[in-house]
CSV table of C-alpha atoms in Angstrom, one decimal:
chain,number,residue,atom,x,y,z
A,189,MET,CA,131.8,113.1,104.5
A,190,VAL,CA,131.7,109.5,103.2
A,191,ARG,CA,129.0,106.8,103.3
A,192,ASP,CA,130.2,105.5,106.7
A,193,GLU,CA,129.8,108.9,108.3
A,194,LEU,CA,126.0,108.8,107.6
A,195,ALA,CA,125.7,106.4,110.6
A,196,GLY,CA,123.6,103.8,108.7
A,197,ARG,CA,121.0,106.3,107.5
A,198,ARG,CA,120.1,106.9,103.9
A,199,PRO,CA,121.9,109.9,102.4
A,200,THR,CA,119.7,112.9,101.6
A,201,ILE,CA,119.8,115.7,99.1
A,202,SER,CA,121.0,118.0,101.9
A,203,ASP,CA,124.0,115.7,102.4
A,204,ILE,CA,124.8,115.8,98.7
A,205,ALA,CA,124.5,119.6,98.7
A,206,ALA,CA,126.8,120.0,101.7
A,207,LEU,CA,129.5,117.8,100.4
A,208,ALA,CA,129.4,119.3,96.9
A,209,GLY,CA,129.3,122.8,98.2
A,210,VAL,CA,126.2,123.8,96.3
A,211,SER,CA,122.5,124.5,97.1
A,212,LYS,CA,119.8,121.8,97.2
A,213,ALA,CA,118.3,123.5,94.1
A,214,SER,CA,121.5,122.9,92.2
A,215,VAL,CA,121.6,119.3,93.3
A,216,SER,CA,118.0,118.8,92.0
A,217,LYS,CA,118.8,120.4,88.7
A,218,SER,CA,122.0,118.4,88.3
A,219,VAL,CA,120.5,115.0,88.9
A,220,ASN,CA,117.3,115.8,86.9
A,221,GLY,CA,119.3,116.9,83.9
A,222,GLN,CA,117.8,120.4,84.1
A,223,ASP,CA,119.4,123.7,82.9
A,224,GLY,CA,120.7,126.3,85.3
A,225,VAL,CA,123.9,124.6,86.5
A,226,SER,CA,127.3,124.4,84.9
A,227,GLU,CA,128.7,121.1,83.6
A,228,ALA,CA,131.4,121.2,86.2
A,229,THR,CA,128.8,121.5,89.0
A,230,ARG,CA,126.7,118.8,87.5
A,231,LYS,CA,129.7,116.4,87.3
A,232,ARG,CA,130.7,117.2,90.9
A,233,VAL,CA,127.2,116.6,92.2
A,234,LEU,CA,126.8,113.3,90.4
A,235,GLU,CA,130.2,112.1,91.6
A,236,VAL,CA,129.2,112.9,95.2
A,237,ALA,CA,125.8,111.2,94.8
A,238,ALA,CA,127.5,108.1,93.4
A,239,ARG,CA,130.0,107.9,96.2
A,240,LEU,CA,127.3,108.1,98.8
A,241,GLY,CA,125.1,105.5,97.0
A,242,TRP,CA,122.3,108.1,96.5
A,243,ARG,CA,120.0,108.2,93.6
A,244,PRO,CA,116.9,110.3,93.0
A,245,SER,CA,113.4,108.9,93.2
A,246,ALA,CA,112.3,108.2,89.7
A,247,ARG,CA,108.8,109.1,90.7
A,248,ALA,CA,109.9,112.5,91.9
A,249,VAL,CA,111.8,113.1,88.7
A,250,ALA,CA,108.7,112.1,86.7
A,251,LEU,CA,106.4,114.4,88.7
A,252,THR,CA,108.9,117.2,88.2
A,253,ARG,CA,108.7,116.7,84.5
A,254,GLY,CA,104.9,116.5,84.5
A,255,GLY,CA,104.6,112.7,84.5
A,256,SER,CA,102.6,110.3,86.6
A,257,GLY,CA,105.4,108.3,88.3
A,258,ALA,CA,103.8,105.1,87.1
A,259,VAL,CA,104.1,102.7,84.2
A,260,GLY,CA,101.5,100.2,82.8
A,261,PHE,CA,101.4,96.5,82.0
A,262,LEU,CA,98.4,95.3,80.1
A,263,ILE,CA,98.1,91.5,79.9
A,264,ASN,CA,95.7,90.3,77.2
A,265,ARG,CA,94.8,86.9,78.7
A,266,ALA,CA,91.7,85.4,80.4
A,267,PRO,CA,92.3,85.6,84.2
A,268,ASP,CA,91.9,81.8,84.5
A,269,LEU,CA,94.7,81.2,82.0
A,270,LEU,CA,96.9,83.8,83.7
A,271,SER,CA,96.5,82.4,87.2
A,272,GLY,CA,98.1,79.1,86.3
A,273,ASP,CA,101.2,80.5,84.5
A,274,PRO,CA,104.1,81.2,86.9
A,275,TYR,CA,105.9,83.0,84.0
A,276,PHE,CA,104.0,86.2,84.6
A,277,VAL,CA,104.5,86.0,88.4
A,278,ASP,CA,108.3,86.0,87.9
A,279,LEU,CA,108.2,88.6,85.2
A,280,LEU,CA,106.1,91.0,87.3
A,281,SER,CA,108.3,90.3,90.3
A,282,GLY,CA,111.4,91.5,88.5
A,283,ILE,CA,109.7,94.5,87.1
A,284,GLU,CA,108.1,95.6,90.4
A,285,ARG,CA,111.4,95.0,92.3
A,286,THR,CA,113.3,97.4,90.0
A,287,LEU,CA,110.6,100.0,89.8
A,288,ALA,CA,110.3,100.1,93.6
A,289,GLN,CA,114.0,100.8,93.9
A,290,TYR,CA,113.5,103.9,91.8
A,291,GLY,CA,110.3,105.0,93.5
A,292,TYR,CA,108.1,104.1,90.5
A,293,TRP,CA,104.7,102.4,90.6
A,294,LEU,CA,103.3,99.7,88.3
A,295,LEU,CA,99.8,99.8,87.1
A,296,LEU,CA,98.6,96.3,86.1
A,297,GLN,CA,95.6,95.6,83.9
A,298,ILE,CA,94.4,92.1,83.1
A,299,GLY,CA,91.7,91.6,80.5
A,300,HIS,CA,90.8,89.5,77.5
A,301,HIS,CA,90.5,91.8,74.5
A,302,SER,CA,89.0,89.6,71.8
A,303,THR,CA,89.6,92.1,68.9
A,304,GLU,CA,92.4,94.5,67.9
A,305,GLU,CA,90.0,97.4,68.2
A,306,LYS,CA,89.2,96.5,71.9
A,307,GLU,CA,92.9,96.1,72.6
A,308,ARG,CA,93.7,99.4,71.0
A,309,ALA,CA,90.9,101.1,73.0
A,310,ALA,CA,92.4,99.7,76.2
A,311,TYR,CA,95.8,101.4,75.5
A,312,ALA,CA,94.1,104.6,74.3
A,313,ASP,CA,92.1,104.8,77.5
A,314,LEU,CA,95.2,104.3,79.6
A,315,ALA,CA,97.1,107.1,77.7
A,316,ALA,CA,94.1,109.5,77.8
A,317,SER,CA,93.8,109.0,81.6
A,318,GLN,CA,97.5,110.1,82.0
A,319,ARG,CA,97.9,107.5,84.7
A,320,VAL,CA,101.1,106.0,83.2
A,321,ASP,CA,104.2,107.4,81.5
A,322,GLY,CA,105.0,104.3,79.5
A,323,VAL,CA,104.0,100.6,79.0
A,324,PHE,CA,105.5,97.1,78.6
A,325,LEU,CA,104.5,95.1,75.6
A,326,THR,CA,104.6,91.3,76.2
A,327,GLU,CA,103.7,88.2,74.1
A,328,THR,CA,104.2,90.2,70.9
A,329,ARG,CA,102.7,88.8,67.7
A,330,ILE,CA,103.3,88.8,63.9
A,331,GLY,CA,102.3,92.3,62.7
A,332,ASP,CA,101.5,93.3,66.3
A,333,PRO,CA,99.1,96.3,66.0
A,334,ARG,CA,100.3,97.5,69.4
A,335,PHE,CA,103.5,98.8,67.9
A,336,ASP,CA,101.6,101.3,65.8
A,337,THR,CA,99.2,102.0,68.7
A,338,VAL,CA,101.8,103.1,71.2
A,339,ARG,CA,103.5,105.2,68.6
A,340,GLU,CA,100.3,107.0,67.6
A,341,LEU,CA,99.5,107.6,71.3
A,342,ASN,CA,103.0,108.9,71.9
A,343,LEU,CA,103.3,106.4,74.7
A,344,PRO,CA,106.9,105.2,75.4
A,345,ALA,CA,107.1,101.4,75.4
A,346,VAL,CA,109.5,98.5,75.8
A,347,VAL,CA,109.0,95.1,74.2
A,348,VAL,CA,109.5,92.1,76.6
A,349,SER,CA,111.7,89.6,74.6
A,350,ARG,CA,112.7,89.6,71.0
A,351,PRO,CA,109.8,90.5,68.5
A,352,TRP,CA,109.4,88.4,65.4
A,353,ALA,CA,110.2,91.2,63.0
A,354,HIS,CA,111.9,94.5,63.3
A,355,ALA,CA,110.0,97.0,65.5
A,356,ALA,CA,110.9,100.7,66.0
A,357,LEU,CA,110.7,100.0,69.7
A,358,PRO,CA,113.4,99.0,72.2
A,359,TRP,CA,113.3,95.4,73.3
A,360,VAL,CA,115.1,93.4,76.0
A,361,GLY,CA,116.0,89.7,76.0
A,362,SER,CA,118.0,87.0,74.4
A,363,ALA,CA,119.0,87.3,70.8
A,364,ASN,CA,118.3,83.5,70.5
A,365,PRO,CA,114.9,82.8,72.2
A,366,GLY,CA,114.8,79.2,70.8
A,367,GLY,CA,118.3,78.2,72.0
A,368,GLY,CA,117.0,75.9,74.8
A,369,ILE,CA,114.7,74.1,72.4
A,370,GLU,CA,117.7,73.1,70.2
A,371,ASP,CA,119.4,71.7,73.3
A,372,ALA,CA,116.3,69.8,74.2
A,373,VAL,CA,116.0,68.1,70.8
A,374,GLN,CA,119.7,67.2,70.9
A,375,HIS,CA,119.3,65.7,74.4
A,376,LEU,CA,116.4,63.5,73.2
A,377,ALA,CA,118.3,62.4,70.1
A,378,GLU,CA,121.2,61.4,72.3
A,379,LEU,CA,118.8,59.3,74.4
A,380,GLY,CA,117.8,57.4,71.3
A,381,HIS,CA,114.4,59.0,70.7
A,382,ARG,CA,113.4,59.0,67.0
A,383,LYS,CA,109.8,60.1,67.2
A,384,ILE,CA,109.1,63.3,69.0
A,385,ALA,CA,106.3,65.9,69.3
A,386,TYR,CA,106.0,69.5,70.3
A,387,VAL,CA,103.0,71.0,72.1
A,388,THR,CA,103.1,74.7,71.2
A,389,GLY,CA,101.3,77.8,72.3
A,390,PRO,CA,99.4,80.0,69.8
A,391,GLN,CA,101.4,80.2,66.6
A,392,ASP,CA,101.0,84.0,66.2
A,393,ARG,CA,103.2,84.7,69.2
A,394,SER,CA,106.8,85.7,68.5
A,395,HIS,CA,108.4,83.5,71.2
A,396,VAL,CA,106.4,80.5,70.0
A,397,LEU,CA,107.5,81.0,66.4
A,398,TYR,CA,111.2,81.2,67.5
A,399,ARG,CA,110.9,78.0,69.5
A,400,THR,CA,109.0,76.2,66.7
A,401,GLU,CA,111.6,77.2,64.2
A,402,ALA,CA,114.4,76.0,66.5
A,403,PHE,CA,112.5,72.7,67.1
A,404,LEU,CA,112.0,71.9,63.4
A,405,THR,CA,115.6,72.9,62.5
A,406,ALA,CA,117.0,70.7,65.3
A,407,ALA,CA,114.7,67.8,64.5
A,408,ALA,CA,115.9,67.8,60.9
A,409,LYS,CA,119.5,68.1,61.9
A,410,HIS,CA,119.3,65.0,64.1
A,411,GLY,CA,117.2,63.0,61.7
A,412,LEU,CA,114.2,62.8,64.0
A,413,SER,CA,110.6,62.3,62.9
A,414,VAL,CA,108.1,65.0,64.1
A,415,VAL,CA,104.9,63.0,64.7
A,416,GLY,CA,102.8,65.9,66.0
A,417,MET,CA,102.8,69.7,66.7
A,418,PRO,CA,99.4,70.4,68.2
A,419,ARG,CA,98.6,74.0,69.3
A,420,SER,CA,97.5,74.8,72.8
A,421,ASP,CA,96.8,77.8,75.0
A,422,PHE,CA,99.5,77.4,77.6
A,423,SER,CA,97.0,76.0,80.1
A,424,ALA,CA,97.2,72.7,82.1
A,425,GLU,CA,94.0,71.6,80.4
A,426,GLY,CA,95.4,72.2,77.0
A,427,GLY,CA,98.6,70.3,77.9
A,428,ALA,CA,96.6,67.3,79.1
A,429,ARG,CA,94.3,67.3,76.1
A,430,THR,CA,97.0,67.5,73.4
A,431,THR,CA,99.0,64.8,75.2
A,432,LEU,CA,96.2,62.4,75.1
A,433,GLU,CA,95.6,63.1,71.4
A,434,LEU,CA,99.2,62.5,70.6
A,435,MET,CA,99.3,59.2,72.6
A,436,GLU,CA,96.2,57.9,70.8
A,437,GLN,CA,97.8,58.3,67.4
A,438,ILE,CA,98.9,55.2,65.5
A,439,GLU,CA,102.4,56.7,65.3
A,440,ARG,CA,102.9,58.2,68.7
A,441,PRO,CA,105.9,60.0,70.1
A,442,SER,CA,108.3,58.6,72.7
A,443,ALA,CA,109.1,62.2,73.8
A,444,ILE,CA,107.2,65.5,73.9
A,445,ILE,CA,108.4,69.0,74.4
A,446,TYR,CA,106.0,71.6,75.7
A,447,ASP,CA,105.9,75.4,75.5
A,448,ASN,CA,105.7,75.8,79.2
A,449,ASP,CA,106.1,73.7,82.4
A,450,VAL,CA,102.4,73.9,83.3
A,451,MET,CA,101.5,72.0,80.1
A,452,ALA,CA,104.4,69.6,80.6
A,453,VAL,CA,103.3,68.6,84.1
A,454,ALA,CA,99.7,68.2,83.0
A,455,GLY,CA,100.8,66.2,80.0
A,456,SER,CA,102.8,63.8,82.2
A,457,GLN,CA,99.8,63.3,84.5
A,458,ALA,CA,97.5,62.7,81.5
A,459,ALA,CA,99.9,60.1,80.2
A,460,SER,CA,100.0,58.4,83.6
A,461,SER,CA,96.2,58.2,83.6
A,462,ARG,CA,96.6,56.0,80.5
A,463,GLY,CA,99.1,53.7,82.2
A,464,LEU,CA,102.2,55.4,80.7
A,465,SER,CA,105.2,56.1,83.0
A,466,THR,CA,107.5,59.1,82.8
A,467,PRO,CA,110.2,58.7,81.6
A,468,ASP,CA,110.1,54.9,81.0
A,469,ASP,CA,107.3,55.2,78.4
A,470,LEU,CA,107.3,58.9,77.6
A,471,SER,CA,110.0,61.5,78.1
A,472,ILE,CA,108.7,65.0,79.0
A,473,VAL,CA,110.4,68.4,78.5
A,474,GLY,CA,109.0,71.7,79.7
A,475,HIS,CA,109.9,75.3,79.3
A,476,ASP,CA,110.5,78.2,81.9
A,477,ASP,CA,111.8,76.1,84.9
A,478,MET,CA,109.1,77.2,87.3
A,479,SER,CA,110.1,76.8,90.9
A,480,MET,CA,108.1,73.6,91.5
A,481,SER,CA,109.7,71.8,88.6
A,482,ARG,CA,112.6,70.4,90.5
A,483,TRP,CA,110.4,69.1,93.3
A,484,LEU,CA,108.1,66.9,91.1
A,485,THR,CA,108.4,63.2,90.8
A,486,PRO,CA,110.2,62.7,88.5
A,487,ALA,CA,111.8,66.2,88.5
A,488,LEU,CA,111.0,68.0,85.3
A,489,THR,CA,113.6,68.4,82.5
A,490,THR,CA,113.0,71.9,81.2
A,491,VAL,CA,114.4,74.9,79.5
A,492,ARG,CA,115.4,77.6,82.0
A,493,GLN,CA,115.3,81.3,81.3
A,494,ASP,CA,115.8,83.9,84.0
A,495,VAL,CA,112.4,85.6,83.8
A,496,ILE,CA,113.0,87.6,87.0
A,497,GLN,CA,116.1,89.2,85.5
A,498,LEU,CA,114.2,89.8,82.3
A,499,GLY,CA,111.6,91.7,84.2
A,500,GLU,CA,114.3,93.7,86.0
A,501,MET,CA,116.1,94.7,82.8
A,502,CYS,CA,112.8,95.6,81.0
A,503,ALA,CA,112.0,97.9,83.9
A,504,MET,CA,115.4,99.5,83.7
A,505,ARG,CA,115.0,100.0,79.9
A,506,LEU,CA,111.6,101.6,80.2
A,507,LEU,CA,112.9,104.0,82.9
A,508,LEU,CA,115.7,105.0,80.6
A,509,GLU,CA,113.1,105.7,77.9
A,510,LEU,CA,111.4,108.0,80.4
A,511,GLY,CA,114.6,109.9,81.0
A,512,ILE,CA,115.5,108.3,84.3
A,513,PRO,CA,119.3,107.9,84.7
A,514,VAL,CA,119.9,104.2,85.0
A,515,GLN,CA,123.0,102.1,84.6
A,516,GLU,CA,123.0,100.3,81.2
A,517,PRO,CA,124.1,96.6,81.1
A,518,PRO,CA,127.7,96.3,79.8
A,519,ASN,CA,126.7,94.0,76.9
A,520,GLY,CA,123.5,95.8,75.9
A,521,TRP,CA,119.8,95.2,76.4
A,522,GLN,CA,119.6,92.3,73.9
A,523,ALA,CA,122.4,90.2,75.3
A,524,MET,CA,120.6,88.2,78.1
A,525,PRO,CA,121.8,84.6,78.4
A,526,ASP,CA,120.1,82.3,75.9
A,527,PRO,CA,117.5,79.8,77.4
A,528,ALA,CA,119.4,76.7,78.6
A,529,LEU,CA,118.3,73.1,79.1
A,530,VAL,CA,118.2,71.7,82.6
A,531,ILE,CA,118.3,67.9,82.6
A,532,ARG,CA,116.3,66.2,85.3
A,533,GLY,CA,114.4,62.9,85.8
A,534,SER,CA,111.5,63.3,83.3
A,535,THR,CA,113.7,62.4,80.3
A,536,GLY,CA,115.3,59.0,79.8
A,537,PRO,CA,116.3,56.5,77.1
A,538,ALA,CA,113.7,55.8,74.4
A,539,PRO,CA,111.6,52.7,75.2
A,540,LEU,CA,112.4,49.6,73.2
A,541,SER,CA,110.1,49.1,70.2
């Protein structure tokens, strides 16, 4: 029997058993890593399963081992801030797509936990309810208390993107989260800009710190003056407000880099409301390359990262932590492509003084 002989239907455990010459119970033990079968039998069963393109339902494996067949994602943001950020839509899309392939469920909780105690209680409640077998940790912070929390709760976890400091938890992402920012600063320098600014997110977030470090290093390398680094909250309102503050300074920038595309678009519109044209008067650079960025007028120059792929790989890594057999990436979990600059119409030569 080969895949073509299945007449277009999905292979079953009975198919595997028939071709391998074993019982269905032996197939189950082989693919679930259980005792009771020889290594030769296990190898033969796995080879047949691979040839037919069959893999066990991760949820079934989890239930066999006493798990819930679900993983959790707690997002500590106010719902109004989350709704305007396409980053999480792409990230969750990648996670859900992969989990679904393995028969796993995703439990999503959104809430604004104003203190570390409330945040810890949210994870403790989730663990106590036994509704999830593991969790994703995103937007990690300096000294993130969640690292200790999940360890104390014995809750498997995977960190989304590189943490700021060493954490005894697996993480998935690029080894150089600030790479695209370095490219953006160089691009602006080559266009003749000498006074630039950076609208950041909260400065306790790991990814913001990596980007800030990259921005300052690149600005110094190219001899550019940093005339402002206001903090924002990733929202459109924050992007607009900080842009107006920067443009009302005595020494104002000719180019601004933003920590996400949402703030960049809002910043461009805010500048336009003051009679400033993008890119003739002010060059704009975003981050994340959300789907609408290329359709704006002018199209947005931005730093692209494959957030959907990031979500897919994070899901695979967490499944591996839970004992689900998955194929590991050939270059490892921390070798995703660095963020890269995509040059479009929102950046141009520096205006004449």
